[in-house]
Coordinates of C-alpha atoms and ligand atoms in Angstrom, one line a residue:
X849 CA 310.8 52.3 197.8
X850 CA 312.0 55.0 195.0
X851 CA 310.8 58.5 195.6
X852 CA 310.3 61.3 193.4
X853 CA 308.9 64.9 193.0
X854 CA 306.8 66.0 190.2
X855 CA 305.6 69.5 189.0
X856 CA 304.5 70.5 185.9
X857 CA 306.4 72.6 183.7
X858 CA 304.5 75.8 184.3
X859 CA 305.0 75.5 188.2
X860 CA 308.5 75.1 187.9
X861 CA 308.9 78.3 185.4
X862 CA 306.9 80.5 188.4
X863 CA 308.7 78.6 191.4
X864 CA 312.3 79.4 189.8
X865 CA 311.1 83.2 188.9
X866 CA 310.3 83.9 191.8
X867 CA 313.1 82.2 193.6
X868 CA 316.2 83.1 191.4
X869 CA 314.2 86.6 191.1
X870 CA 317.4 88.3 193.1
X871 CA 320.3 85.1 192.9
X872 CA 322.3 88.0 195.3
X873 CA 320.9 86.0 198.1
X874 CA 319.0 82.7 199.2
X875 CA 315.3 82.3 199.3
X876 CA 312.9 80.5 200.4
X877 CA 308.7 79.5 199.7
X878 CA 307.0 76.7 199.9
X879 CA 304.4 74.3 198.0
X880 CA 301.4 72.2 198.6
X881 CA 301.7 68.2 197.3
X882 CA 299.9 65.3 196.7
X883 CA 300.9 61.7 196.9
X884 CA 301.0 59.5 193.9
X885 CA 301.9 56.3 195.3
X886 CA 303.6 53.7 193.1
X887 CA 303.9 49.7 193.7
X888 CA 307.8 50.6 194.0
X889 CA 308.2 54.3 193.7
X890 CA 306.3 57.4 195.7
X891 CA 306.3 60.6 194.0
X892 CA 305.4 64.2 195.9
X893 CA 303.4 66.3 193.3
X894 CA 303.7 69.9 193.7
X895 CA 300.8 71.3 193.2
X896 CA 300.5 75.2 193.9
X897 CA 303.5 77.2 195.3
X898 CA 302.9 79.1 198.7
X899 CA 304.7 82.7 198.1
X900 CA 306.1 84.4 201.2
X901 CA 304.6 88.2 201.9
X902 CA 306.4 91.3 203.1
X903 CA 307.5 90.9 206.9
X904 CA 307.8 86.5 205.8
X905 CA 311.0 86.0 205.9
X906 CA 314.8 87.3 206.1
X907 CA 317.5 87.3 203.5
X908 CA 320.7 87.8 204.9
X909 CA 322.9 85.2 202.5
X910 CA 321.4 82.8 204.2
X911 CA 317.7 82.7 204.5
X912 CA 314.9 82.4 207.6
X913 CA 311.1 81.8 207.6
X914 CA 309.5 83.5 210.5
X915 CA 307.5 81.7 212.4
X916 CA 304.2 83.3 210.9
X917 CA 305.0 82.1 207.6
X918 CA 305.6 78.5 208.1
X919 CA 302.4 78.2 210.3
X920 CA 300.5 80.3 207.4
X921 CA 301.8 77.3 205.2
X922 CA 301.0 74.3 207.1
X923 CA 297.7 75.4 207.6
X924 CA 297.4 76.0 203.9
X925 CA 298.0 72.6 202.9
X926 CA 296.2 71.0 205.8
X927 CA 293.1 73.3 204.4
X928 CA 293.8 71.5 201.2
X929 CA 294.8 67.9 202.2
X930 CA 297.6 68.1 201.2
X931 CA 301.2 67.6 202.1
X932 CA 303.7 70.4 202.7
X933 CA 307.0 71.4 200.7
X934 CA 309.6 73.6 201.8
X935 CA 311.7 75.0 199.0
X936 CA 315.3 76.9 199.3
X937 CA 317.4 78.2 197.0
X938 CA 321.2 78.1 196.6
X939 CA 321.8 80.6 194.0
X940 CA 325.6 80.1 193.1
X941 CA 325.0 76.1 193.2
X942 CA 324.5 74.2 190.2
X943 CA 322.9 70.5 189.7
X944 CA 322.0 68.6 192.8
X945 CA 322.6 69.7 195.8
X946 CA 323.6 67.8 199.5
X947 CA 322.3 69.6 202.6
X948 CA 324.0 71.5 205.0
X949 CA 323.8 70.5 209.2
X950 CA 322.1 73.1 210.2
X951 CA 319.1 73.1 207.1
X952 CA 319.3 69.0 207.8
X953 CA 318.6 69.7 211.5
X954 CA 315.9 72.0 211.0
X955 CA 314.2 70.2 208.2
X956 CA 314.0 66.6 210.1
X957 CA 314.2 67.6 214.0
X958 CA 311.9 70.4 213.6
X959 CA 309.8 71.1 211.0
X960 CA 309.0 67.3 209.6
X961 CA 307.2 66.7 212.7
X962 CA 305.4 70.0 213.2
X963 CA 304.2 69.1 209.3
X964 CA 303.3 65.7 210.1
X965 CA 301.6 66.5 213.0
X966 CA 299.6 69.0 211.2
X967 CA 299.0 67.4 207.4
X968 CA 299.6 63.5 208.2
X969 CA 301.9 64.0 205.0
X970 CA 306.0 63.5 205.5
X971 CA 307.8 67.0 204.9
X972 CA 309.4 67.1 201.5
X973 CA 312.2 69.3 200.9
X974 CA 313.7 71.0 197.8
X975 CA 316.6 72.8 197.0
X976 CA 317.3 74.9 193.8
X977 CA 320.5 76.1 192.1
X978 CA 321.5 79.0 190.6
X979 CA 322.3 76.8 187.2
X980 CA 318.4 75.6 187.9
X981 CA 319.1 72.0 189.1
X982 CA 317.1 70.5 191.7
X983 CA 317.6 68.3 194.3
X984 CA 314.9 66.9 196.7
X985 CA 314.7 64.7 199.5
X986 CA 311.1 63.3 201.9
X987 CA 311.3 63.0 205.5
X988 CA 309.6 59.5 205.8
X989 CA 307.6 59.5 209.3
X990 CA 306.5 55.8 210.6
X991 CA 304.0 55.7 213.7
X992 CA 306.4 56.4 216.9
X993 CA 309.5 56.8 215.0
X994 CA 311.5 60.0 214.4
X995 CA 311.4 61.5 210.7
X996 CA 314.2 59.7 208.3
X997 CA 316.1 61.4 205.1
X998 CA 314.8 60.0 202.2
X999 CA 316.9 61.3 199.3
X1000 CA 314.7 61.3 195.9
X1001 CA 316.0 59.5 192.9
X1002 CA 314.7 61.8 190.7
X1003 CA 312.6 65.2 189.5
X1004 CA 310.2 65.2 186.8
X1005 CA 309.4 68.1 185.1
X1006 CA 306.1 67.8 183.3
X1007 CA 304.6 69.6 180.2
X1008 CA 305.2 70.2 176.4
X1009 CA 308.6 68.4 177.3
X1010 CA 309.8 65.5 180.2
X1011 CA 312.8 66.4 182.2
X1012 CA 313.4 64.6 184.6
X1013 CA 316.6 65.6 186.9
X1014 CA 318.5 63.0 188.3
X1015 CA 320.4 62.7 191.5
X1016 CA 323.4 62.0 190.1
X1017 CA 323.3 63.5 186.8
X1018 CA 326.6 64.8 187.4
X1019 CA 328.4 61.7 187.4
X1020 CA 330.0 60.4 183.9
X1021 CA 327.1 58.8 181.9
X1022 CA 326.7 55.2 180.9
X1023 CA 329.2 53.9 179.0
X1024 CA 326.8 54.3 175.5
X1025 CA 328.9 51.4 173.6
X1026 CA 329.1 50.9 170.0
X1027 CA 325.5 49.8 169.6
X1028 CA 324.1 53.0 170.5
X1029 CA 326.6 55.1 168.3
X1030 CA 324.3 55.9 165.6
X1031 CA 321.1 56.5 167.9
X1032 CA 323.5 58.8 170.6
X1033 CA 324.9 61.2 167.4
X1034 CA 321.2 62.5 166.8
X1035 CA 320.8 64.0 170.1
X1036 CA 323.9 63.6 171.7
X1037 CA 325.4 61.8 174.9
X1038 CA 323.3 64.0 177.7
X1039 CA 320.0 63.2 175.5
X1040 CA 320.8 59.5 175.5
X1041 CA 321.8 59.2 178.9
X1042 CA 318.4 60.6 180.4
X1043 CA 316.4 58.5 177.9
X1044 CA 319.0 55.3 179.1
X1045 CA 317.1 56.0 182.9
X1046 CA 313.7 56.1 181.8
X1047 CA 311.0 54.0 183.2
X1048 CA 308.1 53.5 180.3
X1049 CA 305.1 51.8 180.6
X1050 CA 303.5 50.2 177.4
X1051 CA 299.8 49.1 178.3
X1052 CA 299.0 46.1 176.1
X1053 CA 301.0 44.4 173.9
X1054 CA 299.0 43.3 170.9
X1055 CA 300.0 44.6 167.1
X1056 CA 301.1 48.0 168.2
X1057 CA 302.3 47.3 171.8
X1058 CA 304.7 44.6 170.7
X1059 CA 306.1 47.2 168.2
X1060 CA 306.5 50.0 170.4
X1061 CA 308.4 47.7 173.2
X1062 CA 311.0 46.7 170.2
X1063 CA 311.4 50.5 169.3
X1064 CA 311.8 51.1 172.7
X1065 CA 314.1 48.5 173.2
X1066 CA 316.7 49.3 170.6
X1067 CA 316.5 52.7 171.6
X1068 CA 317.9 52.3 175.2
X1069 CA 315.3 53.2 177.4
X1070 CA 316.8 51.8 180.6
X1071 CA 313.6 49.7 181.8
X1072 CA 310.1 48.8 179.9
X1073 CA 306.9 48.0 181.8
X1074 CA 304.9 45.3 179.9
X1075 CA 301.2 45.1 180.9
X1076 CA 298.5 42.4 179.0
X1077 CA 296.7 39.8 180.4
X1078 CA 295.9 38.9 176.6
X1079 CA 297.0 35.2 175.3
X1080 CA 298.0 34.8 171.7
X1081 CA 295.6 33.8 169.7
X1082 CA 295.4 32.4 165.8
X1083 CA 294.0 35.6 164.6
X1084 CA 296.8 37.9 166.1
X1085 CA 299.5 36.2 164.0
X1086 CA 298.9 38.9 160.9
X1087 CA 300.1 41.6 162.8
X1088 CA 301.8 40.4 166.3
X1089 CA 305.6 40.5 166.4
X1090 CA 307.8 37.7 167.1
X1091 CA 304.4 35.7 167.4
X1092 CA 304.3 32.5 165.8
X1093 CA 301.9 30.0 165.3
X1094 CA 304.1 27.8 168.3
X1095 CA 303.0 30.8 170.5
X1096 CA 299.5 30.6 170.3
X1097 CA 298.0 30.1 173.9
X1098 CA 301.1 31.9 175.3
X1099 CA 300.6 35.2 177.1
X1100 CA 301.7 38.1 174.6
X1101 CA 303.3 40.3 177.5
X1102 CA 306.1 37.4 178.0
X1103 CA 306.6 36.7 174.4
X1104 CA 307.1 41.0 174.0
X1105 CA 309.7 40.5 177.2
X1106 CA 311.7 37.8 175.8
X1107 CA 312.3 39.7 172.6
X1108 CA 312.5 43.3 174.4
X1109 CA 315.2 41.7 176.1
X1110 CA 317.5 40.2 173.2
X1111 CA 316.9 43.9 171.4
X1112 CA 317.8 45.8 174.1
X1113 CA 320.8 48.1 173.4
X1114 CA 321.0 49.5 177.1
X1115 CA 323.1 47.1 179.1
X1116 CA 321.6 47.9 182.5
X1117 CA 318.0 47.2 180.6
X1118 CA 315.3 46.1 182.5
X1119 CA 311.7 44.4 181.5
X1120 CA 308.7 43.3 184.1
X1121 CA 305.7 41.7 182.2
X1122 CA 302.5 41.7 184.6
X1123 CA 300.8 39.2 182.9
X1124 CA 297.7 38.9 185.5
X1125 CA 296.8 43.1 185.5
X1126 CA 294.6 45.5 183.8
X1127 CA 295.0 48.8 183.9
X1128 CA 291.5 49.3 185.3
X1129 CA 292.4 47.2 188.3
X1130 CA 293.9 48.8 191.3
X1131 CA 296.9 46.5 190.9
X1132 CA 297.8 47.5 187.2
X1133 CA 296.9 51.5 188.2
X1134 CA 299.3 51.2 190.9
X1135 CA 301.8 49.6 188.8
X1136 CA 301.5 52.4 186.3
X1137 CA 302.3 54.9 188.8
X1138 CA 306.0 53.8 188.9
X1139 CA 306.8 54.7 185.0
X1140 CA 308.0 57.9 183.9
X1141 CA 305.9 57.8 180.6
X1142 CA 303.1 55.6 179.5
X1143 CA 302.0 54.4 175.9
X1144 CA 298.3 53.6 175.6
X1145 CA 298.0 50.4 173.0
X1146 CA 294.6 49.5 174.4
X1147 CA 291.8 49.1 172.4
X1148 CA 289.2 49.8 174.7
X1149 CA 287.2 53.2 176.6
X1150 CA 287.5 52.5 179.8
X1151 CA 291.3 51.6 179.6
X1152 CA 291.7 55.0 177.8
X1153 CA 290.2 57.0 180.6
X1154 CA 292.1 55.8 183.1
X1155 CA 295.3 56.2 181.3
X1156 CA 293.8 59.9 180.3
X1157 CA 292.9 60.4 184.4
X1158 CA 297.2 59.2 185.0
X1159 CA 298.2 62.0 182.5
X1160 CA 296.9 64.9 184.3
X1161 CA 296.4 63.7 188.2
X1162 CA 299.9 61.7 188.5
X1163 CA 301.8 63.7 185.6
X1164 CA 302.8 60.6 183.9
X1165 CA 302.6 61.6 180.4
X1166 CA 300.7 58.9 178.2
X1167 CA 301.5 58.3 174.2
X1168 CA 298.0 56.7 173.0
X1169 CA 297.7 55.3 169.5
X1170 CA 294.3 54.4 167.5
X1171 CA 293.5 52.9 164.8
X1172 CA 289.8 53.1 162.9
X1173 CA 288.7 51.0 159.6
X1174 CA 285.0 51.2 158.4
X1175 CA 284.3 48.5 155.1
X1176 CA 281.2 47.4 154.2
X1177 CA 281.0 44.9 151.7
X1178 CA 284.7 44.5 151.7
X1179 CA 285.1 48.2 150.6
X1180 CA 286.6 50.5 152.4
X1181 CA 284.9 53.2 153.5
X1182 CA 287.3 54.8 156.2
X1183 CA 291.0 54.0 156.9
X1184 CA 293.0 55.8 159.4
X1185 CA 295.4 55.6 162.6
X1186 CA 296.4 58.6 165.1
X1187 CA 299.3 58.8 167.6
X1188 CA 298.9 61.6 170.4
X1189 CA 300.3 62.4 173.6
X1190 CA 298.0 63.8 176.3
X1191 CA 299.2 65.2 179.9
X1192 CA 299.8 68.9 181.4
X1193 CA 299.5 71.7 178.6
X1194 CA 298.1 69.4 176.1
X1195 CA 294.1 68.4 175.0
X1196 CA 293.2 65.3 177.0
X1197 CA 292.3 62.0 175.1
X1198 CA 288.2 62.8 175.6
X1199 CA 288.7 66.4 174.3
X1200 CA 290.1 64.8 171.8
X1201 CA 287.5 62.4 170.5
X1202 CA 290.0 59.5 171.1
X1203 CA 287.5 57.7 173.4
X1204 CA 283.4 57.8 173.5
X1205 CA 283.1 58.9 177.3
X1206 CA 279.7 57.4 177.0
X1207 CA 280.8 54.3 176.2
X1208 CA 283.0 54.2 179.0
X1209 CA 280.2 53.6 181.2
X1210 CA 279.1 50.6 178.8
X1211 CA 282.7 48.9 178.9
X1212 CA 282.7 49.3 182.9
X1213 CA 279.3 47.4 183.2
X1214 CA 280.6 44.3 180.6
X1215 CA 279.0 45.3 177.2
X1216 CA 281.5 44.7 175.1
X1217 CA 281.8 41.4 176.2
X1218 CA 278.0 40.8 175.7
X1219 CA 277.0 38.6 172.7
X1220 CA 273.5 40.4 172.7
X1221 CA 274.5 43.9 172.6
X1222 CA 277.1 43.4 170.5
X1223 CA 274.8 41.9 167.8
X1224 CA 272.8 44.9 168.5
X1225 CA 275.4 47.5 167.6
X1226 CA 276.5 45.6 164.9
X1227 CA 273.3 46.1 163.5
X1228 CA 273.2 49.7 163.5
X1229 CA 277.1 49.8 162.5
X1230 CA 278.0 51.4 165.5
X1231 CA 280.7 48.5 166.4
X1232 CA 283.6 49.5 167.7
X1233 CA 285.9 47.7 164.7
X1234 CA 288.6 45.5 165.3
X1235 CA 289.9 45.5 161.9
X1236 CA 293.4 46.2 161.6
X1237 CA 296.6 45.6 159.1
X1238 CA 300.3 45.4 160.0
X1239 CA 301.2 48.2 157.7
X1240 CA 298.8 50.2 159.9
X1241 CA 300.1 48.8 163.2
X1242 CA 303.9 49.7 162.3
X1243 CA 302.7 53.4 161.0
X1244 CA 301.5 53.8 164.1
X1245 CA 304.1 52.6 166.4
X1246 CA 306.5 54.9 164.3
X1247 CA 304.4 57.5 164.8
X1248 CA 303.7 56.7 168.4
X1249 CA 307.6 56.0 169.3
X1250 CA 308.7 59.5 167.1
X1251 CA 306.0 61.6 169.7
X1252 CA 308.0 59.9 172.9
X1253 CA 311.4 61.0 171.0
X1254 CA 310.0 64.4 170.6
X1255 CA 308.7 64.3 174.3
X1256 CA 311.9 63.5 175.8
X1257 CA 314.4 65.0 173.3
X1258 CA 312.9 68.0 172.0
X1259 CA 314.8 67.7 168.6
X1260 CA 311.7 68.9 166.7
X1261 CA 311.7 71.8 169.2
X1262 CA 308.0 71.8 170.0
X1263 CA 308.3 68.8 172.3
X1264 CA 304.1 68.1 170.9
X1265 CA 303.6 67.5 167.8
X1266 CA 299.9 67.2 168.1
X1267 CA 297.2 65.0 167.2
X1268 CA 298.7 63.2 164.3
X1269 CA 296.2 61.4 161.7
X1270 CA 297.4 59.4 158.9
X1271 CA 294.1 58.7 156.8
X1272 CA 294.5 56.3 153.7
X1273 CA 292.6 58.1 151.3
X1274 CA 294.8 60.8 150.8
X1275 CA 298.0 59.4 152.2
X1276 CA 298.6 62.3 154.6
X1277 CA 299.5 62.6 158.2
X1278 CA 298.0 67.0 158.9
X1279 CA 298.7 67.6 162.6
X1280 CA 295.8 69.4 164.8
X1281 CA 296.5 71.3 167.1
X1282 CA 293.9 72.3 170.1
X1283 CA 293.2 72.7 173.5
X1284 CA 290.7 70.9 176.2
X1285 CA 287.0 71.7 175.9
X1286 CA 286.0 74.8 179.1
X1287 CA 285.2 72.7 182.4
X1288 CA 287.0 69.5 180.6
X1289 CA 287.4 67.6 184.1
X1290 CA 290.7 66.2 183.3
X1291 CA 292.5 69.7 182.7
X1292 CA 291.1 69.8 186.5
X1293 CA 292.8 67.6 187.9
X1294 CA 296.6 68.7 187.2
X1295 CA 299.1 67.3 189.7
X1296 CA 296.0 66.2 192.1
X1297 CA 297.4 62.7 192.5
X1298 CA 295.8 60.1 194.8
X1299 CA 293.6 62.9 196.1
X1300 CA 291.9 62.1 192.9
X1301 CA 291.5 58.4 191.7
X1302 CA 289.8 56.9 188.8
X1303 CA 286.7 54.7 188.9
X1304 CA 288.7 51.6 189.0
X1305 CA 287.2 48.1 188.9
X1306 CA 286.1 46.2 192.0
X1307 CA 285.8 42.8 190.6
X1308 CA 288.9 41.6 189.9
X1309 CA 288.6 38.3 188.4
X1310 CA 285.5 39.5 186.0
X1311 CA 286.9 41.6 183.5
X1312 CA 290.2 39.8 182.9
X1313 CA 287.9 36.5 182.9
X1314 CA 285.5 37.3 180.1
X1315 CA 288.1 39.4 178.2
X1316 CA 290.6 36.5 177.8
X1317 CA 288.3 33.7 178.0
X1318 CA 290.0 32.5 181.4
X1319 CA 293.2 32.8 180.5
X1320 CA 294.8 33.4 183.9
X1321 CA 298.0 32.1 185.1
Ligands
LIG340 ZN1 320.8 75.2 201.9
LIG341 ZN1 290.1 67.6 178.1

């Protein structure tokens, strides 16, 4: 198992202010979590700081917690059902940090067990540097066993950008190579080497997906995350990359791995295709908890929502592309794709518009798979449309692929571009800019994790069996 902390960007601004407020001394605080648990990785969300009070605690180099304040703590986060954090600083440090014997001791012998006792959560533990590097580790408690020292892989910091602070992002980087010359002299060696240890998701891998894994691929992300239960059919062969008529019948997240694979310019790259999961599935939601970011290439509500949920309760941020023709008589009466990424300090995919939430309730109960309701809506126009041209497909993987390069990067120095709409008519992409709707109940559930889950499907075989006509392996 990988572990991982998580905050959004605004905690971490307000954790480090108040911690590196006087960097003459150590300090101390702690957090409430939640658990967002992975298939292979386990990430401890902070959620809302806990701030000591005059009388809390003694600076004296060094730092101490009386025992007031830590039992203050403890009962805050049982209150909330959460887990616990303790947080230290070591202000003339810089990047990650190991632990001293004595703040090892006292962390697993001591306060571990107190906190497991009290919340049923392992202790986590953070330290900060001067430099603002931070290091974590979770004190992993199994029924009858004493705590053990699980040192996190990683820190993600959440928001208008993605950090994410590895813990050893002081050794040399990868050896980049030749292949990755032109890419690394853009944004530079550091830039490259964060992005060469990303984990990113792509949920389906039709027209756009496939697209957005080769991008992806030649960029250098170090592992991709293929997820379509799909098969390959005729009518996918105007627009589905590397997908030939031989292919037809085959499942479209393998044929997307073969190619991700001979593309890849990281030479530690990695690809998984689950071929048997949907995101709307417990399986292929726990799945998606292990990436770092996820791109939404689904064509569906209920897919979107869930995806939208993952955003804001597990801070994964997701990339989520659409694309919307209206003809009648073989005229076109609307044309347009949009590329938008949603998560902490950004509008949520129902704010908006990129999903009906009403019909999210009609996609859950099978109606788009229902010949008679479908005939229905057809006859009102209000059909979803499936139409779709490659031109489309690659402006929107482009567009799609340069928001995850301005996530990650920050070249454009906004790290969000906004919602990005490229309508036909007048051949222009105008950004907009906005917030969530008041009492929009995904800007709710910020770093909430588990403690929140989506309405996932119980019926595993059903979905997956009408959507791709019995197509499972
Ligand atoms: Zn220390
Ligand atoms: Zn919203």
């Amino acid at each position: 198992m990988e572990y991982n902390v998580a905050m959004t960007e605004d905690l971490e601004a307000s954790l480090r202010g108040f911690l590196l407020h006087d960097p003459s001394e150590e300090d101390i605080c702690f957090a409430i979590w939640f658990p967002s648990a992975g298939k292979n990785r386990f990430t401890a969300i902070l959620y809302e700081s806990i701030l000591p009070e005059s009388g809390d605690r003694e600076r004296h180099g060094n730092v101490s917690a009386f025992p007031g304040f830590v039992d203050r703590a403890k009962e805050i986060a049982r209150e909330a059902k959460g887990g616990l954090a303790i947080i230290h600083t070591h202000p003339s440090g810089s990047g990650w940090q190991g632990l001293s014997h004595p703040d090892e001791y006292y962390e697993k012998e001591v306060l571990a067990r107190e906190v497991f006792g009290v919340t049923g959560f392992p202790l986590v533990g953070l330290t900060l540097a001067g430099d603002g590097g931070w290091s974590a580790r979770i004190y992993e408690k199994l029924q009858g066993k004493r705590p053990t020292l699980q040192w996190c892989k990683a820190i993600r910091i959440v928001g208008k950008n993605l950090t994410v602070q590895l813990n050893n992002h002081d050794l040399p980087i990868h050896n980049l190579g030749e292949s990755l010359i032109r890419t690394t002299s853009v944004w530079g060696p550091y830039v490259q080497s964060s992005l060469m240890r990303l984990r990113v998701g792509v949920i389906g891998a039709g027209s756009v997906g496939s697209l957005v894994i080769e991008i992806l691929a030649r960029l250098g992300v170090g592992e991709i995350v293929i997820m379509d239960f799909d098969k390959i059919r005729k009518h996918n062969l105007d627009r589905l990359l590397h997908a030939t008529i031989k292919d037809v019948g085959k499942s479209k997240a393998r044929l997307a791995r073969t190619y991700a694979r001979k593309s890849a310019t990281n030479p530690n790259f990695d690809c998984v295709a689950y071929t048997t999961y949907s995101i709307v599935e417990k399986e292929g939601y726990v799945a998606a908890k292990d990436c770092d970011v996820l791109f939404s290439c689904v064509d569906r509500p209920w897919p979107r929502q869930v995806l939208n949920h993952l955003a804001y309760s597990c801070l994964i941020p997701v990339v989520d592309g659409g694309v919307s023709f209206k003809t009648k008589d073989f005229r076109l009466i609307h044309g347009m794709f949009r590329a938008q990424t949603v998560g902490p300090s950004r509008p949520c995919l129902n704010c908006l518009g990129a999903y009906d939430a009403g019909e999210v309730q009609m996609d859950r109960e099978g109606a788009f798979d229902d010949p008679v309701y479908i005939e229905e809506v057809r006859k009102i126009g209000a059909e979803p449309s499936r139409q779709n041209i490659m031109p489309f497909s690659v402006g929107l993987s482009s567009l799609e692929t340069i928001q995850f390069v301005e996530l990650i990067t920050n070249i454009g120095r906004t790290g969000d571009l906004g919602q990005q709409p490229y309508d036909c008519y007048t051949g222009e992409i105008l950004p907009i800019h906005t917030h969530c709707k008041p009492n929009c109940e995904f800007s709710g559930m910020v770093a909430k994790g588990d403690a929140l889950a989506p309405y996932l499907s119980r019926d595993i075989s059903k979905n997956r069996e009408t959507n791709s006509k019995k197509s499972r392996k």
